[in-house]
Coordinates of C-alpha atoms and ligand atoms in Angstrom, one line a residue:
X1 CA 0.0 -0.1 -0.1
X2 CA 1.0 3.6 -0.9
X3 CA 2.6 5.4 2.5
X4 CA 1.6 8.8 1.2
X5 CA -1.0 10.2 -1.3
X6 CA -1.7 13.6 -2.8
X7 CA -5.4 14.7 -3.3
X8 CA -5.8 17.0 -6.1
X9 CA -9.1 18.4 -5.1
X10 CA -11.1 20.4 -2.5
X11 CA -14.1 20.4 -0.5
X12 CA -16.0 17.3 0.8
X13 CA -14.5 15.1 -2.0
X14 CA -11.0 15.9 -0.5
X15 CA -12.3 15.0 3.1
X16 CA -13.7 12.0 1.8
X17 CA -10.4 10.9 0.3
X18 CA -8.7 12.0 3.4
X19 CA -10.8 9.7 5.5
X20 CA -10.2 6.9 3.3
X21 CA -6.5 7.4 3.5
X22 CA -6.5 7.6 7.4
X23 CA -8.3 4.2 7.6
X24 CA -6.0 2.6 5.3
X25 CA -2.8 4.1 7.2
X26 CA -2.0 6.5 4.4
X27 CA -0.6 9.8 5.0
X28 CA -2.6 12.3 3.0
X29 CA -1.6 15.7 1.3
X30 CA -3.9 18.3 0.6
X31 CA -3.6 21.1 -2.1
X32 CA -5.3 24.2 -1.8
X33 CA -5.5 27.8 -3.3
X34 CA -5.0 30.8 -1.6
X35 CA -8.8 31.1 -1.1
X36 CA -9.1 27.9 0.6
X37 CA -5.9 28.2 3.2
X38 CA -8.3 27.8 6.1
X39 CA -10.6 25.1 4.5
X40 CA -11.4 22.0 6.4
X41 CA -9.9 19.8 3.9
X42 CA -6.5 21.6 4.4
X43 CA -6.6 21.1 7.9
X44 CA -7.9 17.5 8.2
X45 CA -5.1 16.3 5.8
X46 CA -1.6 15.4 7.1
X47 CA 0.1 17.8 5.0
X48 CA -1.1 20.6 2.7
X49 CA 0.7 22.6 -0.2
X50 CA -0.7 25.8 -1.8
X51 CA -0.9 25.4 -5.4
X52 CA -1.9 28.8 -6.5
X53 CA -4.5 31.9 -6.5
X54 CA -8.1 31.4 -6.0
X55 CA -9.3 30.6 -10.0
X56 CA -9.1 27.1 -10.3
X57 CA -7.4 27.6 -13.7
X58 CA -4.6 28.9 -11.7
X59 CA -4.3 26.3 -8.8
X60 CA -6.7 23.1 -8.8
X61 CA -6.3 22.7 -12.7
X62 CA -2.6 23.5 -12.7
X63 CA -1.7 20.1 -13.5
X64 CA 2.2 20.2 -13.7
X65 CA 2.7 22.2 -10.4
X66 CA 0.5 19.7 -8.7
X67 CA 2.6 16.8 -9.9
X68 CA 5.6 18.5 -9.1
X69 CA 4.1 19.3 -5.4
X70 CA 3.5 15.6 -5.1
X71 CA 6.9 14.6 -6.0
X72 CA 8.4 17.1 -3.6
X73 CA 6.4 16.0 -0.6
X74 CA 7.4 12.4 -1.4
X75 CA 3.7 10.9 -2.4
X76 CA 3.5 8.0 -4.4
X77 CA 0.1 8.5 -5.9
X78 CA -2.7 11.3 -6.8
X79 CA -6.2 10.8 -6.3
X80 CA -7.9 13.4 -8.6
X81 CA -11.4 13.3 -6.9
X82 CA -14.2 14.4 -9.5
X83 CA -14.3 17.4 -11.5
X84 CA -11.0 19.5 -12.0
X85 CA -8.4 17.1 -13.7
X86 CA -10.1 13.8 -13.0
X87 CA -11.0 13.1 -16.5
X88 CA -8.0 14.9 -18.4
X89 CA -6.2 12.3 -20.2
X90 CA -3.2 14.5 -20.3
X91 CA -3.0 14.7 -16.7
X92 CA -3.5 10.9 -16.0
X93 CA -0.4 10.6 -18.7
X94 CA 1.9 13.3 -16.9
X95 CA 1.1 11.5 -13.4
X96 CA 2.4 8.4 -15.1
X97 CA 5.2 9.7 -16.6
X98 CA 6.3 11.3 -13.4
X99 CA 6.7 7.8 -12.1
X100 CA 3.5 8.4 -9.8
X101 CA 0.2 6.4 -9.5
X102 CA -2.8 8.1 -10.8
X103 CA -5.8 6.8 -8.7
X104 CA -8.2 6.2 -11.4
X105 CA -8.3 4.4 -14.9
X106 CA -5.5 4.4 -17.3
X107 CA -5.0 7.5 -19.6
X108 CA -6.1 5.3 -22.4
X109 CA -9.6 4.4 -21.0
X110 CA -10.2 8.0 -20.2
X111 CA -9.3 8.7 -23.9
X112 CA -11.4 5.7 -25.2
X113 CA -14.7 7.3 -23.6
X114 CA -13.8 10.8 -23.9
X115 CA -15.4 11.1 -27.5
X116 CA -19.0 10.3 -27.3
X117 CA -18.9 8.8 -30.7
X118 CA -15.9 6.7 -30.2
X119 CA -17.5 5.4 -27.0
X120 CA -20.6 4.5 -29.0
X121 CA -18.7 2.8 -31.5
X122 CA -16.8 0.8 -28.6
X123 CA -20.2 -0.1 -27.0
X124 CA -21.6 -1.3 -30.2
X125 CA -18.5 -3.6 -30.9
X126 CA -18.8 -4.9 -27.4
X127 CA -22.5 -5.8 -28.0
X128 CA -23.7 -3.1 -25.7
X129 CA -27.0 -1.4 -26.6
X130 CA -27.0 2.1 -27.6
X131 CA -29.8 4.5 -28.8
X132 CA -30.7 3.7 -32.5
X133 CA -28.3 6.7 -34.5
X134 CA -25.3 7.1 -36.2
X135 CA -21.8 6.8 -35.0
X136 CA -19.8 9.1 -37.2
X137 CA -20.2 13.0 -37.4
X138 CA -23.0 14.2 -39.9
X139 CA -21.9 15.9 -43.0
X140 CA -24.9 17.9 -44.0
X141 CA -28.8 18.6 -43.5
X142 CA -29.5 16.3 -46.2
X143 CA -27.8 13.2 -44.5
X144 CA -29.3 14.1 -41.4
X145 CA -32.7 14.2 -42.8
X146 CA -32.4 10.9 -44.3
X147 CA -31.4 9.3 -41.0
X148 CA -34.3 11.1 -39.2
X149 CA -36.7 9.6 -41.6
X150 CA -35.1 6.2 -41.1
X151 CA -36.0 6.5 -37.2
X152 CA -38.8 8.9 -37.4
X153 CA -39.0 11.8 -35.2
X154 CA -38.3 13.2 -32.9
X155 CA -34.5 12.7 -33.1
X156 CA -31.8 14.4 -30.9
X157 CA -28.6 16.0 -32.6
X158 CA -25.6 15.8 -30.0
X159 CA -22.0 16.9 -30.1
X160 CA -19.4 14.1 -30.5
X161 CA -17.1 15.9 -28.3
X162 CA -19.9 16.5 -25.9
X163 CA -21.5 15.1 -22.7
X164 CA -23.3 16.6 -20.1
X165 CA -26.0 18.1 -22.5
X166 CA -24.0 20.8 -24.2
X167 CA -24.7 21.0 -28.0
X168 CA -27.7 18.8 -27.8
X169 CA -31.0 19.6 -29.9
X170 CA -34.2 17.9 -29.8
X171 CA -35.6 17.8 -33.5
X172 CA -39.6 17.2 -33.6
X173 CA -40.0 17.4 -37.3
X174 CA -38.3 17.6 -40.6
X175 CA -38.8 21.4 -41.2
X176 CA -36.7 22.2 -37.9
X177 CA -33.7 19.9 -38.8
X178 CA -31.6 22.2 -40.9
X179 CA -31.6 25.1 -38.5
X180 CA -31.1 22.7 -35.1
X181 CA -28.1 21.2 -37.0
X182 CA -26.6 24.7 -37.5
X183 CA -27.3 25.8 -33.9
X184 CA -25.9 22.4 -32.6
X185 CA -22.8 22.9 -34.5
X186 CA -22.2 26.5 -33.6
X187 CA -22.7 25.4 -29.7
X188 CA -20.7 22.3 -30.0
X189 CA -17.8 24.5 -31.5
X190 CA -18.2 27.2 -28.7
X191 CA -18.1 24.4 -25.9
X192 CA -15.7 21.8 -27.2
X193 CA -13.7 23.5 -30.2
X194 CA -15.1 20.8 -32.3
X195 CA -18.4 21.0 -34.6
X196 CA -19.0 17.5 -35.4
X197 CA -22.5 16.6 -34.4
X198 CA -24.3 13.0 -34.7
X199 CA -28.0 12.0 -34.5
X200 CA -30.0 9.7 -32.3
X201 CA -33.7 8.7 -31.8
X202 CA -34.9 10.9 -29.2
X203 CA -35.9 8.7 -26.2
X204 CA -39.1 10.2 -24.6
X205 CA -39.5 10.0 -20.7
X206 CA -36.8 7.8 -19.8
X207 CA -35.0 7.5 -16.3
X208 CA -31.4 8.2 -15.9
X209 CA -29.9 5.0 -14.4
X210 CA -26.2 4.3 -14.0
X211 CA -24.2 1.3 -13.0
X212 CA -21.1 1.6 -10.8
X213 CA -18.2 -0.5 -11.9
X214 CA -15.2 -1.5 -10.1
X215 CA -12.2 -3.3 -11.7
X216 CA -8.6 -4.2 -10.7
X217 CA -5.4 -4.6 -12.3
X218 CA -5.8 -8.4 -12.4
X219 CA -9.0 -8.8 -15.0
X220 CA -11.5 -8.6 -12.1
X221 CA -14.4 -6.2 -13.2
X222 CA -17.6 -6.0 -10.9
X223 CA -20.9 -4.3 -11.1
X224 CA -21.8 -2.5 -7.8
X225 CA -25.4 -2.1 -9.0
X226 CA -27.5 1.0 -10.1
X227 CA -27.9 4.6 -9.3
X228 CA -31.2 6.3 -10.0
X229 CA -30.2 9.8 -11.0
X230 CA -33.3 11.2 -12.5
X231 CA -33.9 14.1 -10.4
X232 CA -31.7 16.5 -12.1
X233 CA -32.2 20.3 -13.2
X234 CA -30.3 21.3 -16.5
X235 CA -27.9 18.2 -16.4
X236 CA -27.2 18.9 -12.5
X237 CA -28.2 16.1 -10.4
X238 CA -30.0 17.0 -7.1
X239 CA -31.1 13.8 -5.8
X240 CA -29.8 10.1 -6.3
X241 CA -30.6 7.0 -4.9
X242 CA -29.8 3.3 -4.9
X243 CA -31.3 0.9 -5.7
X244 CA -33.7 2.1 -8.5
X245 CA -37.3 1.6 -8.1
X246 CA -37.3 0.6 -12.0
X247 CA -34.9 -1.9 -11.7
X248 CA -35.3 -5.6 -10.5
X249 CA -32.9 -8.0 -9.6
X250 CA -33.1 -9.6 -13.2
X251 CA -32.6 -6.3 -14.8
X252 CA -29.8 -5.3 -12.5
X253 CA -28.1 -8.6 -13.6
X254 CA -28.5 -7.7 -17.3
X255 CA -27.5 -4.1 -17.1
X256 CA -24.5 -5.0 -14.7
X257 CA -23.2 -7.4 -17.1
X258 CA -23.8 -4.9 -20.0
X259 CA -21.7 -2.2 -18.1
X260 CA -18.9 -4.6 -17.2
X261 CA -18.6 -5.5 -20.9
X262 CA -18.3 -1.6 -21.9
X263 CA -15.8 -1.1 -19.2
X264 CA -13.7 -4.1 -20.3
X265 CA -13.9 -2.9 -23.9
X266 CA -12.3 0.3 -22.6
X267 CA -9.6 -1.4 -20.7
X268 CA -11.0 0.0 -17.7
X269 CA -9.6 -0.2 -14.4
X270 CA -10.5 1.3 -11.1
X271 CA -14.1 2.9 -10.3
X272 CA -16.3 3.9 -13.4
X273 CA -19.8 4.6 -14.2
X274 CA -21.7 3.6 -17.1
X275 CA -24.7 5.8 -17.8
X276 CA -28.0 4.4 -19.3
X277 CA -31.3 5.8 -20.3
X278 CA -34.1 3.6 -19.0
X279 CA -37.4 3.7 -20.7
X280 CA -40.7 3.0 -19.3
X281 CA -40.8 -0.6 -21.3
X282 CA -37.6 -1.7 -19.4
X283 CA -35.5 -1.0 -22.5
X284 CA -32.0 0.6 -21.7
X285 CA -29.3 2.3 -23.6
X286 CA -26.0 3.2 -22.8
X287 CA -24.9 6.8 -23.3
X288 CA -21.7 7.3 -21.8
X289 CA -19.0 6.3 -19.1
X290 CA -17.7 8.6 -16.6
X291 CA -14.1 7.7 -16.0
X292 CA -13.8 9.1 -12.2
X293 CA -15.4 8.6 -9.0
X294 CA -18.7 10.4 -9.0
X295 CA -20.4 12.7 -6.5
X296 CA -23.2 10.3 -5.7
X297 CA -20.9 7.1 -4.9
X298 CA -22.0 7.0 -1.2
X299 CA -25.6 5.8 -1.9
X300 CA -23.8 2.6 -3.6
X301 CA -21.3 2.5 -0.6
X302 CA -24.3 2.3 1.9
X303 CA -26.5 -0.3 -0.1
X304 CA -23.5 -2.6 -1.0
X305 CA -21.3 -2.2 2.2
X306 CA -18.2 -1.5 -0.1
X307 CA -16.1 1.4 0.7
X308 CA -15.5 2.7 -2.9
X309 CA -12.9 5.2 -2.3
X310 CA -10.8 2.7 -0.2
X311 CA -10.9 0.2 -3.1
X312 CA -9.8 2.9 -5.6
X313 CA -6.7 3.2 -3.5
X314 CA -6.1 -0.5 -3.0
X315 CA -6.8 -1.2 -6.7
X316 CA -4.3 1.6 -7.7
X317 CA -1.7 -0.1 -5.2
X318 CA -2.2 -3.2 -7.1
X319 CA -4.8 -5.2 -4.8
X320 CA -7.1 -7.8 -6.1
X321 CA -10.9 -7.6 -5.6
X322 CA -11.9 -10.2 -3.2
X323 CA -15.5 -10.0 -4.3
X324 CA -17.6 -12.5 -6.4
X325 CA -20.2 -10.9 -8.5
X326 CA -23.0 -13.0 -7.0
X327 CA -22.0 -11.6 -3.2
X328 CA -22.9 -8.0 -4.5
X329 CA -26.6 -7.7 -3.7
X330 CA -27.9 -4.2 -2.6
X331 CA -29.4 -4.2 0.9
X332 CA -32.1 -1.5 1.8
X333 CA -32.2 1.9 0.4
X334 CA -30.2 5.0 0.3
X335 CA -31.1 8.6 -0.8
X336 CA -28.6 11.4 -1.2
X337 CA -29.2 15.4 -1.4
X338 CA -27.1 17.7 -2.7
X339 CA -26.8 20.7 -0.3
X340 CA -25.8 23.3 -2.7
X341 CA -25.5 27.0 -1.8
X342 CA -28.1 28.0 -4.5
X343 CA -31.5 29.7 -3.9
X344 CA -34.2 27.4 -5.3
X345 CA -36.8 30.1 -4.8
X346 CA -34.7 32.4 -7.1
X347 CA -34.1 30.3 -10.1
X348 CA -31.3 28.3 -8.3
X349 CA -29.2 31.6 -8.1
X350 CA -25.8 30.9 -6.5
X351 CA -25.8 32.3 -3.0
X352 CA -22.4 33.7 -1.5
X353 CA -21.5 34.6 2.1
X354 CA -20.0 33.4 5.4
X355 CA -21.3 30.6 7.0
X356 CA -22.3 32.1 10.3
X357 CA -24.3 28.7 12.0
X358 CA -24.2 25.1 10.8
X359 CA -26.1 22.4 12.5
X360 CA -25.4 19.0 10.8
X361 CA -28.1 16.4 11.0
X362 CA -27.2 13.0 12.7
X363 CA -28.7 9.9 14.3
X364 CA -29.6 6.4 12.9
X365 CA -28.6 5.9 9.2
X366 CA -27.6 9.5 8.5
X367 CA -24.1 10.3 6.8
X368 CA -22.8 13.9 6.2
X369 CA -20.2 14.4 3.4
X370 CA -19.4 17.9 3.9
X371 CA -16.9 20.6 3.1
X372 CA -18.0 23.3 5.1
X373 CA -17.8 24.4 8.8
X374 CA -19.0 27.7 10.7
X375 CA -16.6 30.4 9.3
X376 CA -16.4 29.1 5.8
X377 CA -16.6 31.5 3.1
X378 CA -18.6 30.7 0.2
X379 CA -17.7 32.4 -3.0
X380 CA -18.3 32.1 -6.6
X381 CA -14.9 30.6 -7.5
X382 CA -15.9 26.8 -7.0
X383 CA -18.8 24.7 -7.5
X384 CA -22.0 25.6 -5.0
X385 CA -21.9 22.0 -3.6
X386 CA -21.3 22.6 0.1
X387 CA -22.2 19.0 1.1
X388 CA -24.1 15.8 0.5
X389 CA -26.7 14.4 3.0
X390 CA -27.1 10.8 2.7
X391 CA -29.3 8.4 4.3
X392 CA -29.8 4.7 4.8
X393 CA -32.9 2.9 5.7
X394 CA -34.5 -0.6 5.3
X395 CA -36.7 0.4 2.3
X396 CA -37.5 3.3 0.1
X397 CA -40.4 4.8 2.2
X398 CA -38.4 4.8 5.6
X399 CA -35.4 6.3 3.7
X400 CA -37.6 9.2 2.4
X401 CA -39.0 9.5 5.9
X402 CA -35.3 9.5 7.2
X403 CA -34.3 12.0 4.6
X404 CA -37.0 14.3 5.6
X405 CA -36.1 14.2 9.4
X406 CA -32.4 14.6 8.6
X407 CA -33.0 17.8 6.5
X408 CA -35.4 19.2 9.5
X409 CA -32.3 18.8 11.7
X410 CA -30.0 20.7 9.1
X411 CA -29.4 24.5 9.6
X412 CA -27.2 26.2 7.5
X413 CA -27.1 30.3 8.2
X414 CA -25.1 32.6 6.2
X415 CA -25.9 31.6 2.6
X416 CA -29.1 30.2 0.9
X417 CA -29.3 26.4 0.2
X418 CA -31.3 23.9 -1.2
X419 CA -32.5 22.3 2.0
X420 CA -35.9 23.4 1.9
X421 CA -36.2 22.6 -1.7
X422 CA -35.3 19.1 -0.6
X423 CA -37.7 19.0 2.1
X424 CA -40.5 19.7 -0.5
X425 CA -39.4 16.8 -2.8
X426 CA -39.3 14.4 0.3
X427 CA -43.0 15.7 0.9
X428 CA -44.0 15.2 -2.9
X429 CA -46.3 12.6 -3.7
X430 CA -44.9 11.5 -7.2
X431 CA -41.5 11.6 -5.8
X432 CA -42.7 9.3 -2.9
X433 CA -44.4 7.1 -5.3
X434 CA -41.0 6.8 -7.3
X435 CA -42.8 8.4 -10.1
X436 CA -39.8 10.2 -11.5
X437 CA -37.9 10.4 -14.9
X438 CA -35.5 13.0 -16.4
X439 CA -37.9 15.8 -17.0
X440 CA -39.7 15.3 -13.5
X441 CA -38.0 18.0 -11.9
X442 CA -38.2 20.5 -14.4
X443 CA -41.8 19.7 -14.9
X444 CA -42.5 19.8 -11.1
X445 CA -40.5 22.9 -10.4
X446 CA -43.0 25.4 -10.2
X447 CA -44.6 23.3 -6.8
X448 CA -41.5 22.6 -5.5
X449 CA -39.9 26.4 -5.1
X450 CA -41.5 28.8 -3.1
X451 CA -41.4 32.7 -3.5
X452 CA -39.1 34.6 -1.4
X453 CA -41.0 35.9 2.0
X454 CA -41.7 39.4 1.8
X455 CA -39.4 41.7 3.8
X456 CA -42.1 42.4 6.3
X457 CA -42.5 38.9 7.3
X458 CA -38.7 38.5 7.9
X459 CA -38.9 41.6 10.4
X460 CA -41.9 40.3 12.1
X461 CA -40.3 36.7 12.4
X462 CA -37.0 38.5 13.9
X463 CA -39.0 40.3 16.6
X464 CA -41.1 36.9 17.2
X465 CA -37.8 35.0 17.4
X466 CA -36.3 37.7 20.0
X467 CA -39.7 37.4 22.1
X468 CA -39.5 33.6 22.2
X469 CA -35.8 33.8 23.1
X470 CA -36.7 36.0 25.7
X471 CA -39.8 33.9 27.0
X472 CA -37.4 30.9 27.1
X473 CA -34.8 32.6 29.1
X474 CA -37.4 33.4 31.8
X475 CA -37.1 30.4 33.9
X476 CA -38.2 26.6 33.8
X477 CA -41.5 25.1 33.0
X478 CA -40.9 25.5 29.2
X479 CA -41.0 21.9 28.3
X480 CA -44.7 22.0 27.1
X481 CA -44.1 25.1 25.0
X482 CA -40.9 23.9 23.4
X483 CA -43.0 20.6 22.4
X484 CA -45.8 22.9 20.7
X485 CA -42.8 24.8 19.1
X486 CA -41.5 21.6 17.8
X487 CA -44.8 20.8 16.2
X488 CA -45.0 24.3 14.4
X489 CA -41.4 23.7 13.3
X490 CA -42.2 20.8 11.1
X491 CA -45.5 22.7 9.8
X492 CA -43.7 25.7 9.0
X493 CA -41.5 23.7 6.5
X494 CA -44.5 23.4 4.2
X495 CA -45.4 27.1 4.3
X496 CA -42.0 28.8 3.8
X497 CA -39.3 28.6 6.4
X498 CA -38.4 32.1 7.6
X499 CA -40.2 31.7 11.1
X500 CA -38.8 27.9 11.5
X501 CA -35.2 29.3 10.8
X502 CA -35.5 31.9 13.4
X503 CA -37.3 30.0 16.1
X504 CA -34.6 27.6 15.8
X505 CA -31.8 30.0 16.0
X506 CA -33.7 31.9 19.1
X507 CA -34.1 28.6 20.8
X508 CA -30.3 27.4 20.3
X509 CA -29.2 30.9 21.7
X510 CA -31.7 30.3 24.7
X511 CA -30.1 27.1 25.6
X512 CA -26.7 28.7 24.9
X513 CA -25.7 26.4 22.0
X514 CA -23.9 28.6 19.4
Ligands
MV4_1 C1 -30.4 11.5 -24.8 C2 -31.9 11.7 -24.2 C3 -32.8 11.2 -25.1 N1 -32.6 10.5 -26.0 N2 -30.4 10.7 -25.9 C4 -28.3 14.3 -21.8 C5 -26.7 14.5 -21.6 C6 -26.2 13.4 -22.1 N3 -25.4 12.5 -21.1 C7 -27.3 12.5 -22.7 N4 -28.4 13.2 -22.5 C8 -29.6 12.7 -22.9 N5 -29.4 11.9 -24.0 C9 -31.5 10.2 -26.4 N6 -31.3 9.5 -27.5 C10 -32.0 12.6 -23.1 C11 -30.7 13.1 -22.4 C12 -31.1 13.9 -21.3 C13 -30.7 13.2 -20.0 C14 -29.9 12.0 -19.9 C15 -29.5 11.8 -18.6 C16 -29.6 12.7 -17.5 C17 -30.5 13.7 -17.6 C18 -30.9 14.2 -18.9 C19 -31.7 15.2 -19.1 C20 -32.1 15.7 -20.4 C21 -31.8 14.9 -21.5

């Protein structure tokens, strides 16, 4: 096993990797930008190296500087986390060329899955079902029209270099095709510097179901089962769960075998994820492979009992996976809510500020993978995801109830967060039935977001909170009224949250809990 690993990331995922290292007896080295000098990941790691100014392009994305730092401190491996340099083929190559181990797939596997058309071709070659469509770039509108007529409308134009939904255009009829092709080309050129666009049959109303795979350097490749990731907005996932309500044991085995075949075809090693669309009839189609650890890996960890990050490190160090596929059976249900500093009531506008108060949920079946603490400055330099709240319970219904309870325990002051939005989702009848697909959130958004409270209501709430605090300070015998206030706390959630938050703050102040 390695004795020292450098973590080329920040926030919650850097802390997650620090924890895995510590459990394996590996010394961890954090990197940080000037803006992150006081960040929890820097304090919690065994060592830390400043790699540049606040903008990621001058710090967390400076591959050569990071490799140089790793060499200087005597690290043997680099864990890239997700985002930043995690899926840059050139970085994986540079790490290897420096005589270090990249904790992730080989550079060649990143490259093989990097181009969406190449990945499609690779999948087809491996007998993996893909959406009907072309595998090479379109030459002109006439060719696109001929292909679209063959599959029937609607069709979807996609950027070959794409992924993540950029450069995509739905075309509902022939008349729209030529202009949509121009638009998709322009967008692809701008986003990826490559205007190659191909066409697929547009799948209507599918779920986004992905399969976690884990492969060692000795030829074992395992599926850790699926995650349901349909609750997303503009290609940003908000809630993920494992397993998926739409996947039974037979489908799990078929999709798992399929993902393993795709990964093998790419020469894949370490943790990766195959993304699929799953339609209402139970047909599934490979979309792309994410060649990194994903944000939502904890839900798979909780239902399989397998520590994915520890295994990433053990695999990178040459260990063999000791599991057999038949042993990997999901147990219970896990749900993750991404706690972002975005204001759902204002179009998910990123919110900045200073975390002045933080109360983190705990208790049975609750996991908090966070990257913030009281005093953290939330700016605009980095991703707005502050933390992930993850719960486990024996079944889906109880997992939803547990998530609702855990969200009620969560208090973040200083920035707006998605907390109340998540509470409303947990209360939503369709979500509770598992009646979700990739368009669900956008369709349902109006009933899941509130409107900002009127200024006067905020002032009145502040005065009320001060009065409550004063009354509670008056002396003993408050148990009954506190009980009543607790009832009001959960009711307040559905009506908007201002009073609720102030009451909680006032009560905490009254009992000296700051
Ligand atoms: C599709 C599709 C429907 N039909 N392909 C979005 C990003 C990229 N990974 C592929 N995406 C889609 N491809 C066909 N032929 C719908 C989507 C899609 C989507 C996929 C997964 C998760 C969320 C999504 C949101 C909108 C569209």
